[in-house]
């Protein structure tokens, strides 16, 4: 079938409550700069040719506090969740990066213009957090913003790109989530040029530190309601300056109702599933966090998010309280065969074979020649969802081997790929071989 159009659908998709909308990326506030910005093109960054280093050959995996804890974060919470990653066995399965999101810093920079950790929340400082995480065999991620202030009004990096990059490197940071709130449009530049300049500078400064820091770019999320051409252009250069990028709304927060969370998952799935042509191996579309955990979602819903994110080669970043993870949530997050679909070294995003108001079918090529096929009931009543081996892109064969990656059950088919009486919001994920 011809490729589906790359579309945001943000203006037309119904069902997402206002509560589940992005809390940190849709409004550009006008706040005075905390330091005089460097003029365009004169950041003093060491010039480095070519795109940002490929520091994420497979989609990143780990934990971030934002969706669950928001600003209610401190040293103990971060370290306790890091230890839970290790204790649960999730770290060994690839969840290896712990990222401290917004609100970790003091409201003012230090006397030399340096970022300062909140002395109450993080009394030992951020380098200490990094040492603790590294001692557990984990990677250290941190949050900052390209503008005058973060989304929660803590000091942003505008005017301090080199200083902040060098500080992060000194703290042994391995992963930077770089948001785009409060970035004023520079005189003589368009909004798109301003963002490109800002993210390009930070990209160069990170490279200039000599430390390998995976760079998560939030710029496209700030253009999701602009024209299609500009939005695609921003995603294009995001893939040059960083390793992964957020394109749209934040996933719902823990405080939101279960129905809002499910609507949020559906929304992010629908826009991200149409972006396969904008992603390539080592450069990842990011539809935001996994909500498996104490979220109020059903087992079918958290399994569907995990399966669909794996099909889309999305980053698998949990945002929940890992210290009291339910057995169901642990089984979902720790499913090795579904993780393998996400982390497949071929590095392609699965494509939509079919999508309507109540169901979706995705197919993803895997390196050994197999195909992963997801049959998703997005509706509110049981239904049969099906496709064929030919439609899913499998080669012609007398029969096919279908392995259900949740139950481990293997069956054979002459070409039909079916999930009968699939419960509401459930997904069956098959790994299919023509051998």
PDB file of C-alpha atoms in Angstrom, residues 65-332:
ATOM      1  CA  UNK A  65      10.814  11.141  37.275  1.00  0.00           C
ATOM      2  CA  UNK A  66       8.631  13.700  35.481  1.00  0.00           C
ATOM      3  CA  UNK A  67       5.326  12.006  34.668  1.00  0.00           C
ATOM      4  CA  UNK A  68       5.014  10.464  38.124  1.00  0.00           C
ATOM      5  CA  UNK A  69       6.757  12.857  40.513  1.00  0.00           C
ATOM      6  CA  UNK A  70       6.920  16.154  38.601  1.00  0.00           C
ATOM      7  CA  UNK A  71       8.733  18.610  40.932  1.00  0.00           C
ATOM      8  CA  UNK A  72       8.296  16.431  44.021  1.00  0.00           C
ATOM      9  CA  UNK A  73      11.784  15.055  43.557  1.00  0.00           C
ATOM     10  CA  UNK A  74      14.859  14.731  45.743  1.00  0.00           C
ATOM     11  CA  UNK A  75      18.077  12.823  46.183  1.00  0.00           C
ATOM     12  CA  UNK A  76      16.477   9.908  48.019  1.00  0.00           C
ATOM     13  CA  UNK A  77      13.712   9.444  45.461  1.00  0.00           C
ATOM     14  CA  UNK A  78      16.165   9.324  42.571  1.00  0.00           C
ATOM     15  CA  UNK A  79      18.543   6.892  44.251  1.00  0.00           C
ATOM     16  CA  UNK A  80      15.720   4.695  45.568  1.00  0.00           C
ATOM     17  CA  UNK A  81      14.278   4.358  42.058  1.00  0.00           C
ATOM     18  CA  UNK A  82      17.730   3.687  40.638  1.00  0.00           C
ATOM     19  CA  UNK A  83      18.261   0.890  43.139  1.00  0.00           C
ATOM     20  CA  UNK A  84      14.823  -0.489  42.257  1.00  0.00           C
ATOM     21  CA  UNK A  85      15.860  -0.604  38.573  1.00  0.00           C
ATOM     22  CA  UNK A  86      18.784  -2.797  39.541  1.00  0.00           C
ATOM     23  CA  UNK A  87      16.968  -4.878  42.158  1.00  0.00           C
ATOM     24  CA  UNK A  88      14.024  -5.624  39.838  1.00  0.00           C
ATOM     25  CA  UNK A  89      16.291  -6.847  37.054  1.00  0.00           C
ATOM     26  CA  UNK A  90      15.123  -4.103  34.680  1.00  0.00           C
ATOM     27  CA  UNK A  91      18.584  -2.555  34.495  1.00  0.00           C
ATOM     28  CA  UNK A  92      20.034  -5.818  33.161  1.00  0.00           C
ATOM     29  CA  UNK A  93      17.304  -5.817  30.526  1.00  0.00           C
ATOM     30  CA  UNK A  94      18.400  -2.423  29.215  1.00  0.00           C
ATOM     31  CA  UNK A  95      16.761   0.198  31.434  1.00  0.00           C
ATOM     32  CA  UNK A  96      20.081   1.778  32.242  1.00  0.00           C
ATOM     33  CA  UNK A  97      19.633   5.582  32.218  1.00  0.00           C
ATOM     34  CA  UNK A  98      18.196   7.485  35.195  1.00  0.00           C
ATOM     35  CA  UNK A  99      17.248  11.059  34.314  1.00  0.00           C
ATOM     36  CA  UNK A 100      16.461  13.814  36.816  1.00  0.00           C
ATOM     37  CA  UNK A 101      13.935  16.141  35.199  1.00  0.00           C
ATOM     38  CA  UNK A 102      12.969  19.765  35.902  1.00  0.00           C
ATOM     39  CA  UNK A 103      13.124  21.357  39.382  1.00  0.00           C
ATOM     40  CA  UNK A 104      16.443  19.840  40.469  1.00  0.00           C
ATOM     41  CA  UNK A 105      18.199  23.201  40.657  1.00  0.00           C
ATOM     42  CA  UNK A 106      18.098  26.309  42.798  1.00  0.00           C
ATOM     43  CA  UNK A 107      16.064  29.266  41.551  1.00  0.00           C
ATOM     44  CA  UNK A 108      19.190  31.344  40.964  1.00  0.00           C
ATOM     45  CA  UNK A 109      22.569  30.605  39.446  1.00  0.00           C
ATOM     46  CA  UNK A 110      25.693  30.805  41.580  1.00  0.00           C
ATOM     47  CA  UNK A 111      28.154  33.716  41.804  1.00  0.00           C
ATOM     48  CA  UNK A 112      30.035  32.597  38.676  1.00  0.00           C
ATOM     49  CA  UNK A 113      26.843  32.063  36.711  1.00  0.00           C
ATOM     50  CA  UNK A 114      26.926  28.342  37.389  1.00  0.00           C
ATOM     51  CA  UNK A 115      23.922  26.083  37.878  1.00  0.00           C
ATOM     52  CA  UNK A 116      23.427  25.095  41.517  1.00  0.00           C
ATOM     53  CA  UNK A 117      21.567  22.049  42.786  1.00  0.00           C
ATOM     54  CA  UNK A 118      18.685  22.753  45.159  1.00  0.00           C
ATOM     55  CA  UNK A 119      20.438  22.432  48.564  1.00  0.00           C
ATOM     56  CA  UNK A 120      17.362  20.937  50.224  1.00  0.00           C
ATOM     57  CA  UNK A 121      16.389  18.442  47.523  1.00  0.00           C
ATOM     58  CA  UNK A 122      19.949  17.509  46.556  1.00  0.00           C
ATOM     59  CA  UNK A 123      22.188  18.374  49.508  1.00  0.00           C
ATOM     60  CA  UNK A 124      25.180  16.468  48.126  1.00  0.00           C
ATOM     61  CA  UNK A 125      24.923  18.032  44.663  1.00  0.00           C
ATOM     62  CA  UNK A 126      24.448  16.535  41.227  1.00  0.00           C
ATOM     63  CA  UNK A 127      27.929  15.125  40.782  1.00  0.00           C
ATOM     64  CA  UNK A 128      27.126  12.949  43.791  1.00  0.00           C
ATOM     65  CA  UNK A 129      23.984  11.688  42.061  1.00  0.00           C
ATOM     66  CA  UNK A 130      26.088  10.775  39.068  1.00  0.00           C
ATOM     67  CA  UNK A 131      28.587   8.891  41.209  1.00  0.00           C
ATOM     68  CA  UNK A 132      25.806   6.957  42.917  1.00  0.00           C
ATOM     69  CA  UNK A 133      24.210   5.998  39.618  1.00  0.00           C
ATOM     70  CA  UNK A 134      27.515   4.990  38.063  1.00  0.00           C
ATOM     71  CA  UNK A 135      28.319   2.844  41.089  1.00  0.00           C
ATOM     72  CA  UNK A 136      25.088   0.950  40.359  1.00  0.00           C
ATOM     73  CA  UNK A 137      26.135   0.425  36.752  1.00  0.00           C
ATOM     74  CA  UNK A 138      23.641   3.015  35.504  1.00  0.00           C
ATOM     75  CA  UNK A 139      23.929   6.115  33.327  1.00  0.00           C
ATOM     76  CA  UNK A 140      23.221   9.633  34.603  1.00  0.00           C
ATOM     77  CA  UNK A 141      20.690  11.819  32.807  1.00  0.00           C
ATOM     78  CA  UNK A 142      19.776  15.421  33.585  1.00  0.00           C
ATOM     79  CA  UNK A 143      17.331  18.079  32.383  1.00  0.00           C
ATOM     80  CA  UNK A 144      17.850  21.647  31.233  1.00  0.00           C
ATOM     81  CA  UNK A 145      16.179  24.124  28.889  1.00  0.00           C
ATOM     82  CA  UNK A 146      17.347  26.125  25.888  1.00  0.00           C
ATOM     83  CA  UNK A 147      15.567  29.294  27.007  1.00  0.00           C
ATOM     84  CA  UNK A 148      15.772  31.864  29.758  1.00  0.00           C
ATOM     85  CA  UNK A 149      14.029  29.536  32.204  1.00  0.00           C
ATOM     86  CA  UNK A 150      12.923  25.932  32.383  1.00  0.00           C
ATOM     87  CA  UNK A 151       9.250  25.093  32.018  1.00  0.00           C
ATOM     88  CA  UNK A 152       8.919  25.287  35.824  1.00  0.00           C
ATOM     89  CA  UNK A 153      10.787  28.611  35.937  1.00  0.00           C
ATOM     90  CA  UNK A 154      14.215  27.464  37.080  1.00  0.00           C
ATOM     91  CA  UNK A 155      17.334  28.892  35.368  1.00  0.00           C
ATOM     92  CA  UNK A 156      17.557  28.038  31.676  1.00  0.00           C
ATOM     93  CA  UNK A 157      20.727  27.710  29.621  1.00  0.00           C
ATOM     94  CA  UNK A 158      20.300  30.724  27.312  1.00  0.00           C
ATOM     95  CA  UNK A 159      23.563  32.658  27.494  1.00  0.00           C
ATOM     96  CA  UNK A 160      25.249  29.763  29.324  1.00  0.00           C
ATOM     97  CA  UNK A 161      25.413  26.965  26.760  1.00  0.00           C
ATOM     98  CA  UNK A 162      29.170  26.399  27.013  1.00  0.00           C
ATOM     99  CA  UNK A 163      29.265  26.817  30.782  1.00  0.00           C
ATOM    100  CA  UNK A 164      26.398  24.374  31.315  1.00  0.00           C
ATOM    101  CA  UNK A 165      27.730  21.790  28.860  1.00  0.00           C
ATOM    102  CA  UNK A 166      31.107  21.821  30.583  1.00  0.00           C
ATOM    103  CA  UNK A 167      29.472  21.570  34.003  1.00  0.00           C
ATOM    104  CA  UNK A 168      27.395  18.584  32.890  1.00  0.00           C
ATOM    105  CA  UNK A 169      30.502  16.912  31.536  1.00  0.00           C
ATOM    106  CA  UNK A 170      32.282  17.615  34.825  1.00  0.00           C
ATOM    107  CA  UNK A 171      29.409  15.957  36.672  1.00  0.00           C
ATOM    108  CA  UNK A 172      29.828  12.904  34.382  1.00  0.00           C
ATOM    109  CA  UNK A 173      26.380  13.321  32.844  1.00  0.00           C
ATOM    110  CA  UNK A 174      25.623  10.727  30.158  1.00  0.00           C
ATOM    111  CA  UNK A 175      22.270  11.987  28.838  1.00  0.00           C
ATOM    112  CA  UNK A 176      20.799  15.475  28.489  1.00  0.00           C
ATOM    113  CA  UNK A 177      17.098  16.182  28.002  1.00  0.00           C
ATOM    114  CA  UNK A 178      17.059  19.728  26.593  1.00  0.00           C
ATOM    115  CA  UNK A 179      13.638  21.385  26.703  1.00  0.00           C
ATOM    116  CA  UNK A 180      12.477  24.450  24.790  1.00  0.00           C
ATOM    117  CA  UNK A 181      10.352  26.594  27.101  1.00  0.00           C
ATOM    118  CA  UNK A 182      10.835  30.348  27.376  1.00  0.00           C
ATOM    119  CA  UNK A 183      13.085  30.749  24.336  1.00  0.00           C
ATOM    120  CA  UNK A 184      12.468  34.270  22.988  1.00  0.00           C
ATOM    121  CA  UNK A 185      12.697  34.739  19.240  1.00  0.00           C
ATOM    122  CA  UNK A 186      15.933  36.549  18.451  1.00  0.00           C
ATOM    123  CA  UNK A 187      15.834  39.834  16.606  1.00  0.00           C
ATOM    124  CA  UNK A 188      16.234  39.272  12.886  1.00  0.00           C
ATOM    125  CA  UNK A 189      15.489  35.554  13.136  1.00  0.00           C
ATOM    126  CA  UNK A 190      12.315  33.518  12.803  1.00  0.00           C
ATOM    127  CA  UNK A 191      11.124  31.266  15.588  1.00  0.00           C
ATOM    128  CA  UNK A 192      12.453  28.247  13.668  1.00  0.00           C
ATOM    129  CA  UNK A 193      15.847  29.879  13.132  1.00  0.00           C
ATOM    130  CA  UNK A 194      16.024  30.814  16.811  1.00  0.00           C
ATOM    131  CA  UNK A 195      15.414  27.241  17.923  1.00  0.00           C
ATOM    132  CA  UNK A 196      17.811  25.875  15.342  1.00  0.00           C
ATOM    133  CA  UNK A 197      20.514  28.268  16.497  1.00  0.00           C
ATOM    134  CA  UNK A 198      19.961  27.455  20.182  1.00  0.00           C
ATOM    135  CA  UNK A 199      19.927  23.683  19.803  1.00  0.00           C
ATOM    136  CA  UNK A 200      22.808  23.803  17.344  1.00  0.00           C
ATOM    137  CA  UNK A 201      24.920  25.725  19.823  1.00  0.00           C
ATOM    138  CA  UNK A 202      24.221  23.318  22.672  1.00  0.00           C
ATOM    139  CA  UNK A 203      24.925  20.398  20.352  1.00  0.00           C
ATOM    140  CA  UNK A 204      28.327  21.850  19.477  1.00  0.00           C
ATOM    141  CA  UNK A 205      29.102  22.664  23.082  1.00  0.00           C
ATOM    142  CA  UNK A 206      28.305  19.126  24.199  1.00  0.00           C
ATOM    143  CA  UNK A 207      30.604  17.771  21.503  1.00  0.00           C
ATOM    144  CA  UNK A 208      33.261  20.225  22.552  1.00  0.00           C
ATOM    145  CA  UNK A 209      33.392  18.814  26.079  1.00  0.00           C
ATOM    146  CA  UNK A 210      34.848  15.557  24.792  1.00  0.00           C
ATOM    147  CA  UNK A 211      32.324  13.558  26.821  1.00  0.00           C
ATOM    148  CA  UNK A 212      29.773  11.285  25.146  1.00  0.00           C
ATOM    149  CA  UNK A 213      26.415  12.765  26.186  1.00  0.00           C
ATOM    150  CA  UNK A 214      23.287  11.432  24.515  1.00  0.00           C
ATOM    151  CA  UNK A 215      21.300  14.490  23.413  1.00  0.00           C
ATOM    152  CA  UNK A 216      17.490  14.479  23.647  1.00  0.00           C
ATOM    153  CA  UNK A 217      16.027  17.388  21.680  1.00  0.00           C
ATOM    154  CA  UNK A 218      12.599  18.842  22.525  1.00  0.00           C
ATOM    155  CA  UNK A 219      12.437  21.414  19.717  1.00  0.00           C
ATOM    156  CA  UNK A 220       9.801  19.740  17.458  1.00  0.00           C
ATOM    157  CA  UNK A 221       7.236  19.783  20.276  1.00  0.00           C
ATOM    158  CA  UNK A 222       7.279  23.568  20.107  1.00  0.00           C
ATOM    159  CA  UNK A 223       6.269  23.533  16.431  1.00  0.00           C
ATOM    160  CA  UNK A 224       3.476  20.976  16.502  1.00  0.00           C
ATOM    161  CA  UNK A 225       0.862  23.671  15.880  1.00  0.00           C
ATOM    162  CA  UNK A 226       2.904  25.536  13.264  1.00  0.00           C
ATOM    163  CA  UNK A 227       2.678  24.722   9.575  1.00  0.00           C
ATOM    164  CA  UNK A 228       3.575  21.187   8.422  1.00  0.00           C
ATOM    165  CA  UNK A 229       6.616  22.278   6.417  1.00  0.00           C
ATOM    166  CA  UNK A 230       8.230  24.032   9.373  1.00  0.00           C
ATOM    167  CA  UNK A 231       7.464  21.181  11.752  1.00  0.00           C
ATOM    168  CA  UNK A 232       9.081  18.651   9.423  1.00  0.00           C
ATOM    169  CA  UNK A 233      12.040  20.993   8.946  1.00  0.00           C
ATOM    170  CA  UNK A 234      12.584  21.161  12.715  1.00  0.00           C
ATOM    171  CA  UNK A 235      12.499  17.362  13.001  1.00  0.00           C
ATOM    172  CA  UNK A 236      15.009  17.219  10.153  1.00  0.00           C
ATOM    173  CA  UNK A 237      17.608  19.354  11.869  1.00  0.00           C
ATOM    174  CA  UNK A 238      16.839  17.789  15.253  1.00  0.00           C
ATOM    175  CA  UNK A 239      18.183  14.558  13.766  1.00  0.00           C
ATOM    176  CA  UNK A 240      21.392  16.380  12.905  1.00  0.00           C
ATOM    177  CA  UNK A 241      21.998  18.048  16.276  1.00  0.00           C
ATOM    178  CA  UNK A 242      20.865  15.227  18.582  1.00  0.00           C
ATOM    179  CA  UNK A 243      20.004  11.567  19.004  1.00  0.00           C
ATOM    180  CA  UNK A 244      16.254  11.642  19.695  1.00  0.00           C
ATOM    181  CA  UNK A 245      13.483  14.213  19.702  1.00  0.00           C
ATOM    182  CA  UNK A 246      10.075  14.870  21.199  1.00  0.00           C
ATOM    183  CA  UNK A 247       7.562  15.794  18.488  1.00  0.00           C
ATOM    184  CA  UNK A 248       4.334  16.488  20.370  1.00  0.00           C
ATOM    185  CA  UNK A 249       2.453  16.519  23.641  1.00  0.00           C
ATOM    186  CA  UNK A 250       3.783  15.228  26.928  1.00  0.00           C
ATOM    187  CA  UNK A 251       2.263  11.968  28.116  1.00  0.00           C
ATOM    188  CA  UNK A 252      -0.307  12.346  30.911  1.00  0.00           C
ATOM    189  CA  UNK A 253       0.778  12.808  34.497  1.00  0.00           C
ATOM    190  CA  UNK A 254       0.251  10.489  37.457  1.00  0.00           C
ATOM    191  CA  UNK A 255      -2.283  12.906  38.964  1.00  0.00           C
ATOM    192  CA  UNK A 256      -4.575  12.583  35.947  1.00  0.00           C
ATOM    193  CA  UNK A 257      -7.489  10.174  35.761  1.00  0.00           C
ATOM    194  CA  UNK A 258      -6.970   6.752  34.152  1.00  0.00           C
ATOM    195  CA  UNK A 259      -9.227   7.714  31.220  1.00  0.00           C
ATOM    196  CA  UNK A 260      -7.068  10.779  30.541  1.00  0.00           C
ATOM    197  CA  UNK A 261      -3.933   8.641  30.666  1.00  0.00           C
ATOM    198  CA  UNK A 262      -5.345   6.181  28.144  1.00  0.00           C
ATOM    199  CA  UNK A 263      -6.418   9.037  25.861  1.00  0.00           C
ATOM    200  CA  UNK A 264      -2.910  10.448  26.146  1.00  0.00           C
ATOM    201  CA  UNK A 265      -1.352   7.126  25.154  1.00  0.00           C
ATOM    202  CA  UNK A 266      -3.702   6.901  22.161  1.00  0.00           C
ATOM    203  CA  UNK A 267      -2.915  10.459  21.106  1.00  0.00           C
ATOM    204  CA  UNK A 268       0.845   9.982  21.261  1.00  0.00           C
ATOM    205  CA  UNK A 269       0.618   6.634  19.483  1.00  0.00           C
ATOM    206  CA  UNK A 270      -1.455   8.092  16.659  1.00  0.00           C
ATOM    207  CA  UNK A 271       0.860  10.972  15.848  1.00  0.00           C
ATOM    208  CA  UNK A 272       4.082   9.015  16.327  1.00  0.00           C
ATOM    209  CA  UNK A 273       2.974   5.961  14.311  1.00  0.00           C
ATOM    210  CA  UNK A 274       2.752   8.180  11.227  1.00  0.00           C
ATOM    211  CA  UNK A 275       6.333   9.428  11.508  1.00  0.00           C
ATOM    212  CA  UNK A 276       8.251   6.296  10.526  1.00  0.00           C
ATOM    213  CA  UNK A 277       9.750   8.003   7.482  1.00  0.00           C
ATOM    214  CA  UNK A 278      11.271  10.738   9.659  1.00  0.00           C
ATOM    215  CA  UNK A 279      13.262   8.300  11.811  1.00  0.00           C
ATOM    216  CA  UNK A 280      16.367   6.327  10.921  1.00  0.00           C
ATOM    217  CA  UNK A 281      18.649   3.966  12.829  1.00  0.00           C
ATOM    218  CA  UNK A 282      20.333   5.861  15.626  1.00  0.00           C
ATOM    219  CA  UNK A 283      17.940   8.818  15.337  1.00  0.00           C
ATOM    220  CA  UNK A 284      14.672   8.217  17.186  1.00  0.00           C
ATOM    221  CA  UNK A 285      11.159   9.620  17.274  1.00  0.00           C
ATOM    222  CA  UNK A 286      10.184   9.943  20.938  1.00  0.00           C
ATOM    223  CA  UNK A 287       6.474   9.720  21.919  1.00  0.00           C
ATOM    224  CA  UNK A 288       7.333  10.099  25.630  1.00  0.00           C
ATOM    225  CA  UNK A 289       7.240   7.931  28.735  1.00  0.00           C
ATOM    226  CA  UNK A 290       5.860   4.510  29.592  1.00  0.00           C
ATOM    227  CA  UNK A 291       3.116   4.668  32.235  1.00  0.00           C
ATOM    228  CA  UNK A 292       3.300   1.060  33.428  1.00  0.00           C
ATOM    229  CA  UNK A 293       3.130   1.129  37.202  1.00  0.00           C
ATOM    230  CA  UNK A 294       0.804   2.672  39.759  1.00  0.00           C
ATOM    231  CA  UNK A 295      -1.114   4.545  37.070  1.00  0.00           C
ATOM    232  CA  UNK A 296      -4.702   3.253  37.244  1.00  0.00           C
ATOM    233  CA  UNK A 297      -4.390   1.780  33.763  1.00  0.00           C
ATOM    234  CA  UNK A 298      -5.506  -1.790  33.137  1.00  0.00           C
ATOM    235  CA  UNK A 299      -3.082  -4.590  32.427  1.00  0.00           C
ATOM    236  CA  UNK A 300      -4.219  -4.586  28.793  1.00  0.00           C
ATOM    237  CA  UNK A 301      -3.563  -0.860  28.494  1.00  0.00           C
ATOM    238  CA  UNK A 302      -0.046  -0.887  29.923  1.00  0.00           C
ATOM    239  CA  UNK A 303       0.794  -3.919  27.787  1.00  0.00           C
ATOM    240  CA  UNK A 304      -0.548  -2.123  24.698  1.00  0.00           C
ATOM    241  CA  UNK A 305       1.603   0.925  25.344  1.00  0.00           C
ATOM    242  CA  UNK A 306       4.698  -1.235  25.761  1.00  0.00           C
ATOM    243  CA  UNK A 307       3.960  -3.261  22.625  1.00  0.00           C
ATOM    244  CA  UNK A 308       3.119  -0.225  20.488  1.00  0.00           C
ATOM    245  CA  UNK A 309       6.176   1.724  21.686  1.00  0.00           C
ATOM    246  CA  UNK A 310       8.352  -1.295  20.873  1.00  0.00           C
ATOM    247  CA  UNK A 311       6.831  -1.504  17.394  1.00  0.00           C
ATOM    248  CA  UNK A 312       7.611   2.185  16.858  1.00  0.00           C
ATOM    249  CA  UNK A 313      11.247   1.739  17.987  1.00  0.00           C
ATOM    250  CA  UNK A 314      10.492   4.374  20.627  1.00  0.00           C
ATOM    251  CA  UNK A 315      12.655   5.074  23.658  1.00  0.00           C
ATOM    252  CA  UNK A 316      11.483   2.880  26.545  1.00  0.00           C
ATOM    253  CA  UNK A 317      11.651   5.294  29.460  1.00  0.00           C
ATOM    254  CA  UNK A 318       9.541   4.445  32.489  1.00  0.00           C
ATOM    255  CA  UNK A 319       8.066   7.193  34.625  1.00  0.00           C
ATOM    256  CA  UNK A 320       6.535   5.671  37.734  1.00  0.00           C
ATOM    257  CA  UNK A 321       7.442   4.704  41.287  1.00  0.00           C
ATOM    258  CA  UNK A 322       9.673   1.723  40.657  1.00  0.00           C
ATOM    259  CA  UNK A 323      10.035   1.019  44.370  1.00  0.00           C
ATOM    260  CA  UNK A 324       6.501  -0.398  44.478  1.00  0.00           C
ATOM    261  CA  UNK A 325       6.063  -1.715  40.973  1.00  0.00           C
ATOM    262  CA  UNK A 326       3.260  -4.263  40.673  1.00  0.00           C
ATOM    263  CA  UNK A 327       4.028  -7.771  39.351  1.00  0.00           C
ATOM    264  CA  UNK A 328       1.912  -7.004  36.273  1.00  0.00           C
ATOM    265  CA  UNK A 329       3.823  -3.811  35.511  1.00  0.00           C
ATOM    266  CA  UNK A 330       7.156  -5.545  36.082  1.00  0.00           C
ATOM    267  CA  UNK A 331       6.177  -8.342  33.702  1.00  0.00           C
ATOM    268  CA  UNK A 332       5.221  -5.798  31.048  1.00  0.00           C
TER     269      UNK A 332
END
